[in-house]
């Protein structure tokens, strides 16, 4: 039986950590070297196939400046997954994660899958270590991934994880087979990873 | 006048550091090579527009039509550089200027016309020209030397190269520095607003058309109209969204009903529209006309532009039948069954168009609308 699903994902995090770049990489599999800063919320979507089932990923990308935080709430409030991005080359973006997680827990859906993502791991000057981030993720009981929107490394894995975890969350009794997003070769806009 | 070394040390160093970083890590941002169009934009950088061009050529606005009209040219010439040029908007010339602005402003008169419409010509003369003649510090320089909070410096710095990367003009360190200084000076002048993402869009367009200090005064005047959009709690955005919702209901009840039905309210889709004064939503020549009418007429221009976007979108349904070639875009459009109220989108940000398509298919937007 064919089942169609919708997963709403919100991208949040400090300014210039690469929220838009991660969504651009996932949706179009490209990297924009001359990005424009995001104001308000931007919507993008992608249809993927998981175990022959169509799943639509709806991404809401948000602005990072502090002033927009009340506004971001509008987008993550009802999201089934939230990608919380920080920049592994900027310690302050990592230190702000505690604040963000508190906000997401207080105002977001309590069942939302929260994935903490360290972006820009391609950069040489990393200052936030893997161990440090893994520890925070364990303490806060959120998922944790590292990725590079520039090289594309691990970006798809974030979404694999999300699809898998959202399935578990929505159907706790069903057995969920491990998720691997399948490519639709004949439709070029499905190209990912 | 050279403003290069006037800023306070903290800003000076922060800017230097940023430019160095761009040079080393993101050389693409400073590379000015490539084909550009008549307005100075790099060609082929906008995938969505390219896509539209192929599928719906008739939907693209005609270019150059109003800006080359000789009669209009003559009228603006008289006003701006004639024997007795107008320097200020007053009661007796307000309506005439409004009418003329609606007809259009020839591109090469924009710098002067915009300063007139923002009523910044006299301010510039009083604060800059006079002080320079008397060899005293100009007001712009005074703001440049003032300190601003570090968070503002950091945010401005992060945005200067992310505002108009498609304009060749902003692939230069000098012009990025000018944009930095303008925004910094405004942050010093108005500590309540300081700097907010979004402000850089109108600032960058003013600076593109006129010299730094003139652009600053024009920007400062523009902010008198709309600084609440960027104030700490973004209250101006929310107020305008409330008004927009009511106006949409009056003007386009069908569209309004459909949007309410799928729970897509203006607070979700229009924040970016208002905060960038629609500068990123249309082709550049259309954006400029919206901006200059906003100078002249204020908020109602923004409401009209928003309603226009939604109307464009709703007209699309009729067009769909004509085109049968399979492209990415059309695949998306084809999938939608006829939505309630006959709404579908075109010539609007593709992102928003997708929401409509998705929601009309399932008739439930629980996952697309954040409020769902």
Coordinates of C-alpha atoms in Angstrom, one line a residue:
Chain A
X1 CA 0.0 0.0 0.0
X2 CA 1.3 3.4 -0.9
X3 CA 1.5 5.8 1.9
X4 CA 2.2 9.4 1.5
X5 CA 3.8 11.4 4.3
X6 CA 4.7 14.9 5.1
X7 CA 7.5 15.8 7.5
X8 CA 7.9 19.4 8.5
X9 CA 11.4 20.4 9.4
X10 CA 12.5 23.7 10.8
X11 CA 16.1 25.0 10.6
X12 CA 17.2 27.2 13.4
X13 CA 20.5 28.4 14.9
X14 CA 22.7 31.5 15.1
X15 CA 23.4 33.8 12.3
X16 CA 25.6 32.6 9.5
X17 CA 26.1 29.1 10.7
X18 CA 24.9 27.7 7.3
X19 CA 21.2 27.0 7.8
X20 CA 20.3 28.0 4.2
X21 CA 23.3 26.2 2.8
X22 CA 22.3 23.0 4.4
X23 CA 18.8 23.2 3.0
X24 CA 20.2 24.2 -0.5
X25 CA 22.5 21.2 -0.4
X26 CA 19.8 18.8 0.6
X27 CA 17.2 20.2 -1.9
X28 CA 19.3 20.9 -5.0
X29 CA 22.5 19.2 -4.1
X30 CA 24.5 22.4 -4.8
X31 CA 26.4 24.9 -2.8
X32 CA 25.9 28.7 -3.2
X33 CA 29.2 30.5 -2.8
X34 CA 27.5 33.8 -2.7
X35 CA 24.5 33.4 -0.4
X36 CA 22.0 36.0 0.6
X37 CA 21.1 36.4 4.3
X38 CA 17.6 35.1 5.2
X39 CA 14.9 37.3 6.5
X40 CA 11.7 35.9 7.8
X41 CA 11.1 32.2 7.0
X42 CA 11.7 30.5 3.7
X43 CA 10.0 27.4 2.5
X44 CA 11.5 24.7 0.4
X45 CA 10.4 21.1 -0.2
X46 CA 11.7 17.9 -1.5
X47 CA 10.0 14.6 -2.3
X48 CA 12.0 11.6 -1.4
X49 CA 11.4 7.9 -1.5
X50 CA 11.8 5.8 1.5
X51 CA 11.3 2.1 1.1
X52 CA 9.1 2.7 -2.0
X53 CA 7.0 5.2 -0.1
X54 CA 6.8 8.8 -1.0
X55 CA 7.8 11.2 1.7
X56 CA 7.6 15.0 1.4
X57 CA 10.1 16.9 3.4
X58 CA 8.9 20.5 4.0
X59 CA 11.7 22.7 5.2
X60 CA 11.3 26.1 6.9
X61 CA 14.5 28.0 6.9
X62 CA 14.7 30.9 9.4
X63 CA 16.7 34.0 10.0
X64 CA 19.4 33.8 12.6
X65 CA 19.7 37.2 14.2
X66 CA 18.6 37.4 17.8
X67 CA 15.8 39.8 16.9
X68 CA 14.1 37.1 14.8
X69 CA 14.0 34.5 17.6
X70 CA 10.4 35.2 18.5
X71 CA 9.5 34.8 14.9
X72 CA 11.4 31.5 14.4
X73 CA 9.0 30.1 17.0
X74 CA 6.2 30.4 14.5
X75 CA 8.1 27.9 12.3
X76 CA 9.4 25.4 14.8
X77 CA 6.3 25.3 17.0
X78 CA 4.6 22.7 15.0
X79 CA 7.6 21.1 13.3
X80 CA 8.1 17.3 13.6
X81 CA 11.8 17.8 13.4
X82 CA 14.1 20.6 14.2
X83 CA 17.6 21.0 12.9
X84 CA 19.6 23.1 15.2
X85 CA 22.7 24.3 13.4
X86 CA 26.0 25.6 14.9
X87 CA 29.3 26.4 13.3
X88 CA 32.2 24.2 14.4
X89 CA 34.6 27.1 13.7
X90 CA 32.8 29.5 16.0
X91 CA 32.6 28.6 19.7
X92 CA 29.9 31.2 20.5
X93 CA 27.4 29.4 18.1
X94 CA 28.0 26.2 20.1
X95 CA 27.7 27.9 23.5
X96 CA 24.3 29.2 22.4
X97 CA 22.9 25.7 21.8
X98 CA 21.9 25.4 25.4
X99 CA 19.7 28.4 25.0
X100 CA 18.2 27.1 21.8
X101 CA 17.5 23.7 23.2
X102 CA 15.7 25.3 26.1
X103 CA 13.6 27.4 23.8
X104 CA 12.8 24.4 21.5
X105 CA 11.8 22.3 24.5
X106 CA 9.6 25.0 26.0
X107 CA 7.9 26.2 22.8
X108 CA 8.2 23.4 20.3
X109 CA 6.3 20.1 20.0
X110 CA 7.3 17.9 22.8
X111 CA 7.7 14.9 20.4
X112 CA 9.8 16.9 17.9
X113 CA 13.0 15.2 16.8
X114 CA 15.8 17.6 17.6
X115 CA 19.0 17.2 15.7
X116 CA 22.0 19.2 16.6
X117 CA 24.2 19.7 13.6
X118 CA 27.8 21.0 13.6
X119 CA 28.3 22.5 10.1
X120 CA 31.5 23.5 8.2
X121 CA 33.5 20.5 9.2
X122 CA 35.4 21.0 5.9
X123 CA 37.1 24.0 7.5
X124 CA 40.6 23.7 8.8
X125 CA 40.1 26.0 11.8
X126 CA 37.7 23.9 13.8
X127 CA 37.3 25.0 17.5
X128 CA 34.3 22.8 18.7
X129 CA 35.5 19.2 19.1
X130 CA 33.4 16.2 18.3
X131 CA 33.6 14.9 21.9
X132 CA 32.5 18.2 23.3
X133 CA 29.4 18.3 21.1
X134 CA 28.6 14.6 21.6
X135 CA 28.7 15.2 25.3
X136 CA 26.2 18.1 25.1
X137 CA 23.9 16.1 22.8
X138 CA 23.9 13.2 25.3
X139 CA 23.3 15.5 28.3
X140 CA 20.4 17.3 26.5
X141 CA 19.1 14.0 24.9
X142 CA 19.1 15.3 21.4
X143 CA 20.5 13.7 18.2
X144 CA 23.8 14.9 17.0
X145 CA 25.5 15.0 13.5
X146 CA 28.3 16.8 11.9
X147 CA 28.2 17.9 8.3
X148 CA 29.5 20.1 5.6
X149 CA 27.1 21.9 3.3
X150 CA 30.1 22.9 1.2
X151 CA 31.3 19.4 0.5
X152 CA 27.9 17.8 1.0
X153 CA 29.4 15.4 3.6
X154 CA 26.7 13.9 5.9
X155 CA 24.0 16.3 4.9
X156 CA 21.8 13.5 3.6
X157 CA 22.4 11.5 6.8
X158 CA 20.8 14.2 8.8
X159 CA 17.6 13.8 6.8
X160 CA 17.8 10.0 6.9
X161 CA 17.9 10.2 10.6
X162 CA 15.0 12.6 10.7
X163 CA 12.8 10.4 8.5
X164 CA 13.6 7.4 10.6
X165 CA 13.1 9.1 14.0
X166 CA 9.9 10.8 12.9
X167 CA 8.5 7.4 11.8
X168 CA 9.4 5.9 15.1
X169 CA 7.7 8.8 16.9
X170 CA 4.5 8.6 14.8
X171 CA 4.2 4.8 14.8
X172 CA 5.7 3.6 18.1
X173 CA 4.3 0.1 17.8
X174 CA 5.4 -0.6 14.2
X175 CA 8.7 -2.0 13.4
X176 CA 10.7 0.7 11.6
X177 CA 13.2 -0.6 9.1
X178 CA 16.3 1.4 8.8
X179 CA 15.9 4.4 6.5
X180 CA 17.9 5.0 3.4
X181 CA 16.6 7.8 1.2
X182 CA 16.4 6.3 -2.3
X183 CA 17.3 8.2 -5.4
X184 CA 14.9 8.8 -8.2
X185 CA 17.3 8.6 -11.1
X186 CA 15.0 9.8 -13.8
X187 CA 13.9 13.0 -12.1
X188 CA 16.8 15.3 -11.8
X189 CA 15.4 17.4 -9.0
X190 CA 15.4 14.4 -6.8
X191 CA 19.2 14.2 -7.0
X192 CA 20.6 14.2 -3.5
X193 CA 23.7 12.9 -2.0
Chain B
X1 CA 35.1 62.8 0.3
X2 CA 37.1 59.9 1.6
X3 CA 35.6 58.1 4.6
X4 CA 38.1 55.3 4.7
X5 CA 39.8 56.1 8.0
X6 CA 37.2 57.9 9.9
X7 CA 35.5 55.2 11.8
X8 CA 36.3 54.3 15.4
X9 CA 39.0 51.8 15.8
X10 CA 36.8 48.9 16.8
X11 CA 34.7 49.1 13.7
X12 CA 37.8 49.8 11.5
X13 CA 39.5 46.7 12.7
X14 CA 36.3 44.5 12.5
X15 CA 35.8 45.6 8.9
X16 CA 39.4 45.0 8.0
X17 CA 39.2 41.5 9.5
X18 CA 36.1 40.7 7.6
X19 CA 37.5 41.8 4.3
X20 CA 40.7 39.8 4.9
X21 CA 38.6 36.7 5.7
X22 CA 36.6 37.2 2.5
X23 CA 39.7 37.6 0.5
X24 CA 41.2 34.4 1.9
X25 CA 38.3 32.1 2.5
X26 CA 35.6 33.3 0.0
X27 CA 37.4 34.8 -2.9
X28 CA 34.2 34.2 -5.0
X29 CA 32.5 37.0 -3.1
X30 CA 35.1 39.5 -4.3
X31 CA 35.4 38.2 -7.9
X32 CA 33.7 40.7 -10.3
X33 CA 34.1 38.6 -13.4
X34 CA 31.1 37.4 -15.5
X35 CA 28.5 38.7 -17.9
X36 CA 26.2 41.3 -16.5
X37 CA 22.8 42.6 -17.5
X38 CA 21.8 46.3 -18.0
X39 CA 21.3 46.8 -14.3
X40 CA 24.7 45.4 -13.3
X41 CA 23.5 42.0 -12.2
X42 CA 25.3 38.8 -13.1
X43 CA 23.4 36.8 -15.6
X44 CA 22.3 33.3 -15.1
X45 CA 22.5 33.4 -11.4
X46 CA 18.9 33.0 -10.7
X47 CA 17.6 29.5 -11.4
X48 CA 14.0 30.2 -10.7
X49 CA 13.9 33.1 -13.1
X50 CA 15.7 31.1 -15.7
X51 CA 13.2 28.3 -15.3
X52 CA 10.2 30.7 -15.6
X53 CA 11.7 32.3 -18.7
X54 CA 11.6 28.9 -20.5
X55 CA 8.2 27.9 -19.5
X56 CA 6.2 31.1 -19.2
X57 CA 8.0 33.8 -21.2
X58 CA 4.9 36.0 -21.4
X59 CA 4.9 36.3 -17.7
X60 CA 8.1 38.2 -17.5
X61 CA 7.5 41.9 -17.4
X62 CA 8.6 43.9 -20.4
X63 CA 11.8 45.7 -19.8
X64 CA 12.8 49.3 -20.4
X65 CA 9.4 50.6 -21.4
X66 CA 8.8 53.4 -18.9
X67 CA 12.3 54.3 -18.3
X68 CA 13.0 55.5 -21.8
X69 CA 9.9 57.5 -22.4
X70 CA 11.2 61.0 -23.7
X71 CA 8.2 62.9 -22.3
X72 CA 8.8 61.5 -18.8
X73 CA 12.5 62.2 -19.2
X74 CA 11.8 65.9 -19.9
X75 CA 9.5 66.2 -16.9
X76 CA 12.0 64.8 -14.5
X77 CA 14.8 66.8 -15.9
X78 CA 12.8 70.0 -15.3
X79 CA 12.1 69.0 -11.7
X80 CA 15.6 67.8 -10.8
X81 CA 18.1 69.8 -12.8
X82 CA 16.1 72.6 -14.4
X83 CA 16.6 76.3 -13.8
X84 CA 14.7 76.1 -10.5
X85 CA 14.9 72.5 -9.3
X86 CA 12.6 71.2 -6.6
X87 CA 14.6 70.4 -3.4
X88 CA 11.8 69.4 -1.0
X89 CA 8.5 67.7 -1.1
X90 CA 5.8 70.2 0.0
X91 CA 2.1 70.2 0.1
X92 CA 1.9 72.0 -3.3
X93 CA 4.1 69.6 -5.2
X94 CA 3.3 66.3 -3.4
X95 CA 0.5 65.1 -5.7
X96 CA 2.4 66.0 -8.8
X97 CA 5.5 64.1 -7.7
X98 CA 3.3 61.1 -6.7
X99 CA 1.7 61.0 -10.1
X100 CA 5.0 61.3 -11.9
X101 CA 6.6 58.6 -9.7
X102 CA 3.8 56.3 -10.6
X103 CA 4.5 56.8 -14.2
X104 CA 8.1 55.9 -13.6
X105 CA 11.6 57.5 -13.2
X106 CA 14.2 57.2 -15.9
X107 CA 17.1 55.2 -14.5
X108 CA 19.7 57.9 -14.7
X109 CA 17.6 60.3 -12.7
X110 CA 17.0 57.9 -10.0
X111 CA 19.8 59.1 -7.7
X112 CA 18.4 62.6 -7.6
X113 CA 14.7 61.7 -7.7
X114 CA 15.1 59.3 -4.8
X115 CA 16.8 61.9 -2.7
X116 CA 13.9 64.3 -3.5
X117 CA 11.2 61.7 -2.7
X118 CA 12.9 60.9 0.6
X119 CA 13.3 64.6 1.3
X120 CA 17.0 64.1 2.0
X121 CA 18.5 66.8 -0.3
X122 CA 18.3 69.6 2.2
X123 CA 19.4 67.4 5.0
X124 CA 22.5 66.4 3.0
X125 CA 23.3 70.0 2.2
X126 CA 22.9 71.2 5.8
X127 CA 24.7 68.3 7.4
X128 CA 27.4 67.5 4.9
X129 CA 28.0 70.2 2.3
X130 CA 27.9 73.2 4.8
X131 CA 30.1 71.6 7.3
X132 CA 32.6 70.7 4.6
X133 CA 32.7 74.3 3.4
X134 CA 33.3 75.5 6.9
X135 CA 35.9 72.8 7.5
X136 CA 34.0 71.3 10.4
X137 CA 33.1 67.7 11.0
X138 CA 30.1 66.6 9.0
X139 CA 27.2 64.8 10.7
X140 CA 27.9 61.6 8.8
X141 CA 31.5 61.6 10.0
X142 CA 30.3 62.2 13.5
X143 CA 28.2 59.0 13.4
X144 CA 31.1 57.2 11.8
X145 CA 33.3 58.0 14.8
X146 CA 30.7 57.0 17.4
X147 CA 30.9 53.6 19.0
X148 CA 28.2 51.1 18.5
X149 CA 27.6 47.8 20.4
X150 CA 29.7 44.9 19.4
X151 CA 26.7 42.7 18.5
X152 CA 25.7 45.3 15.8
X153 CA 29.2 45.4 14.4
X154 CA 29.3 41.6 14.1
X155 CA 25.9 41.4 12.5
X156 CA 26.6 44.2 9.9
X157 CA 29.9 42.5 9.1
X158 CA 28.2 39.2 8.5
X159 CA 25.6 40.7 6.2
X160 CA 27.5 43.1 3.9
X161 CA 28.6 40.4 1.5
X162 CA 25.3 38.5 1.8
X163 CA 23.0 41.4 0.7
X164 CA 23.5 41.8 -3.1
X165 CA 26.1 39.2 -4.2
X166 CA 24.4 39.2 -7.6
X167 CA 25.2 42.8 -8.3
X168 CA 28.7 43.2 -9.7
X169 CA 29.0 46.5 -7.8
X170 CA 29.1 44.6 -4.5
X171 CA 31.9 42.3 -5.5
X172 CA 34.3 45.1 -4.5
X173 CA 35.9 45.7 -1.1
X174 CA 35.4 49.4 -1.4
X175 CA 31.7 49.1 -1.9
X176 CA 31.3 46.5 0.8
X177 CA 33.1 48.9 3.1
X178 CA 30.8 51.8 2.1
X179 CA 27.7 49.6 2.9
X180 CA 29.3 48.7 6.3
X181 CA 29.9 52.4 7.1
X182 CA 26.4 53.4 6.1
X183 CA 24.7 50.8 8.3
X184 CA 27.2 51.5 11.1
X185 CA 26.4 55.3 11.0
X186 CA 22.7 54.5 11.1
X187 CA 23.2 52.2 14.1
X188 CA 25.0 55.0 15.9
X189 CA 22.3 57.5 15.0
X190 CA 19.4 55.3 16.1
X191 CA 20.4 53.1 19.0
X192 CA 16.9 51.8 19.5
X193 CA 16.9 50.1 16.1
X194 CA 20.7 49.7 15.8
X195 CA 21.0 47.1 13.0
X196 CA 18.6 44.4 12.0
X197 CA 18.8 41.9 9.1
X198 CA 16.8 43.2 6.3
X199 CA 17.9 46.9 6.6
X200 CA 20.9 46.1 4.4
X201 CA 18.6 45.5 1.3
X202 CA 17.2 49.1 0.9
X203 CA 20.6 50.5 2.1
X204 CA 22.5 48.6 -0.6
X205 CA 20.2 49.8 -3.4
X206 CA 20.4 53.4 -2.3
X207 CA 24.2 53.1 -2.2
X208 CA 24.2 51.5 -5.6
X209 CA 22.6 54.6 -7.0
X210 CA 24.3 57.4 -5.2
X211 CA 27.5 58.4 -3.3
X212 CA 27.9 57.3 0.2
X213 CA 26.9 60.3 2.3
X214 CA 23.9 61.1 0.1
X215 CA 22.9 57.5 0.3
X216 CA 23.2 57.7 4.1
X217 CA 20.8 60.6 4.4
X218 CA 18.4 59.1 2.0
X219 CA 18.5 55.9 4.0
X220 CA 18.1 57.7 7.3
X221 CA 15.0 59.4 5.9
X222 CA 13.6 56.2 4.6
X223 CA 14.0 54.7 8.0
X224 CA 11.7 57.4 9.4
X225 CA 9.0 55.7 7.4
X226 CA 9.7 52.1 8.3
X227 CA 12.2 51.7 11.2
X228 CA 9.5 49.9 13.2
X229 CA 9.9 47.0 10.7
X230 CA 13.4 46.5 12.2
X231 CA 12.8 47.5 15.8
X232 CA 13.8 45.1 18.5
X233 CA 10.5 43.3 18.7
X234 CA 9.7 43.6 14.9
X235 CA 6.4 45.1 15.9
X236 CA 6.2 47.0 12.7
X237 CA 6.2 43.7 10.8
X238 CA 3.4 42.3 12.8
X239 CA 1.3 45.4 12.6
X240 CA 1.6 45.5 8.8
X241 CA 0.8 41.8 8.6
X242 CA -2.4 42.4 10.5
X243 CA -3.3 45.3 8.2
X244 CA -2.4 43.2 5.1
X245 CA -4.7 40.4 6.2
X246 CA -7.6 42.7 6.4
X247 CA -6.9 44.4 3.1
X248 CA -6.5 41.1 1.4
X249 CA -9.9 40.0 2.7
X250 CA -11.4 43.1 1.2
X251 CA -9.6 43.2 -2.1
X252 CA -9.3 39.5 -2.9
X253 CA -11.8 37.5 -0.8
X254 CA -11.3 34.3 -2.8
X255 CA -7.6 34.3 -2.3
X256 CA -8.0 35.3 1.3
X257 CA -10.5 32.4 2.0
X258 CA -8.2 29.9 0.4
X259 CA -5.2 31.0 2.4
X260 CA -7.2 31.0 5.6
X261 CA -8.5 27.6 4.7
X262 CA -5.0 26.1 4.4
X263 CA -4.0 28.1 7.5
X264 CA -1.4 30.1 5.6
X265 CA -1.6 33.5 7.3
X266 CA 0.5 36.6 6.4
X267 CA 2.7 36.2 9.5
X268 CA 4.1 33.0 7.9
X269 CA 4.8 34.1 4.3
X270 CA 5.1 37.9 4.3
X271 CA 7.8 38.7 6.9
X272 CA 10.6 38.6 4.3
X273 CA 8.5 40.6 1.8
X274 CA 8.0 43.5 4.2
X275 CA 11.5 43.4 5.8
X276 CA 13.2 43.6 2.4
X277 CA 10.7 46.1 1.1
X278 CA 10.0 43.5 -1.7
X279 CA 13.5 44.0 -3.1
X280 CA 14.1 40.3 -3.4
X281 CA 10.7 39.3 -4.7
X282 CA 10.5 40.7 -8.2
X283 CA 12.8 41.4 -11.1
X284 CA 15.0 44.3 -10.4
X285 CA 13.1 46.9 -12.5
X286 CA 9.9 46.0 -10.8
X287 CA 11.5 46.1 -7.4
X288 CA 12.9 49.6 -8.0
X289 CA 9.4 50.9 -8.9
X290 CA 8.0 49.5 -5.8
X291 CA 10.8 51.0 -3.8
X292 CA 10.4 54.5 -5.3
X293 CA 6.7 54.4 -4.8
X294 CA 7.2 53.5 -1.3
X295 CA 9.5 56.5 -0.8
X296 CA 6.6 58.6 -2.1
X297 CA 3.5 56.9 -0.8
X298 CA 4.5 54.7 2.1
X299 CA 3.0 51.5 3.4
X300 CA 0.2 51.2 0.9
X301 CA 2.7 50.4 -1.8
X302 CA 3.8 47.4 0.2
X303 CA 0.2 46.1 0.6
X304 CA -0.4 46.5 -3.1
X305 CA 2.8 44.6 -3.9
X306 CA 1.8 41.8 -1.6
X307 CA -1.7 41.6 -3.1
X308 CA -0.2 41.7 -6.6
X309 CA 2.0 38.7 -5.8
X310 CA -1.0 36.7 -4.7
X311 CA -3.0 37.8 -7.7
X312 CA -0.3 36.8 -10.1
X313 CA -0.3 33.5 -8.4
X314 CA -4.0 32.9 -8.7
X315 CA -4.0 33.6 -12.4
X316 CA -1.7 30.8 -13.1
X317 CA -4.4 28.1 -13.1
X318 CA -5.5 29.2 -16.5
X319 CA -2.1 29.1 -18.0
X320 CA -1.3 25.6 -16.9
X321 CA -3.3 24.0 -19.7
X322 CA -1.3 25.6 -22.4
X323 CA 2.0 24.0 -21.6
X324 CA 2.7 20.4 -21.8
X325 CA 6.4 20.1 -21.8
X326 CA 7.9 18.4 -18.8
X327 CA 10.1 20.6 -16.8
X328 CA 10.8 20.5 -13.1
X329 CA 8.6 23.5 -12.6
X330 CA 5.7 22.1 -14.5
X331 CA 5.9 18.8 -12.9
X332 CA 5.3 20.6 -9.7
X333 CA 2.5 22.5 -11.1
X334 CA 0.9 19.6 -12.8
X335 CA 0.6 17.7 -9.7
X336 CA -1.8 20.1 -8.2
X337 CA -5.5 19.5 -8.5
X338 CA -7.6 22.5 -8.9
X339 CA -7.3 24.2 -5.5
X340 CA -10.2 25.8 -3.6
X341 CA -10.7 29.3 -4.8
X342 CA -8.7 28.5 -8.0
X343 CA -5.4 29.7 -6.6
X344 CA -2.0 28.7 -7.7
X345 CA 1.2 30.6 -7.9
X346 CA 3.5 32.0 -10.4
X347 CA 5.9 34.9 -10.5
X348 CA 6.3 34.8 -6.8
X349 CA 9.1 33.3 -4.8
X350 CA 9.1 29.7 -5.8
X351 CA 9.3 28.7 -2.2
X352 CA 5.9 30.1 -1.5
X353 CA 4.5 28.8 -4.7
X354 CA 5.4 25.3 -3.5
X355 CA 3.3 25.7 -0.4
X356 CA 0.2 26.3 -2.4
X357 CA 0.9 23.4 -4.6
X358 CA 1.5 21.1 -1.7
X359 CA -1.5 22.2 0.2
X360 CA -3.9 22.2 -2.7
X361 CA -3.0 18.6 -3.4
X362 CA -3.8 17.3 0.0
X363 CA -6.3 20.0 1.0
X364 CA -4.7 20.0 4.3
X365 CA -1.6 22.0 5.2
X366 CA -0.9 20.5 8.5
X367 CA 2.7 20.1 7.6
X368 CA 3.3 23.0 5.4
X369 CA 1.8 25.8 7.4
X370 CA 3.7 26.3 10.6
X371 CA 0.5 27.0 12.5
X372 CA -1.0 23.7 11.4

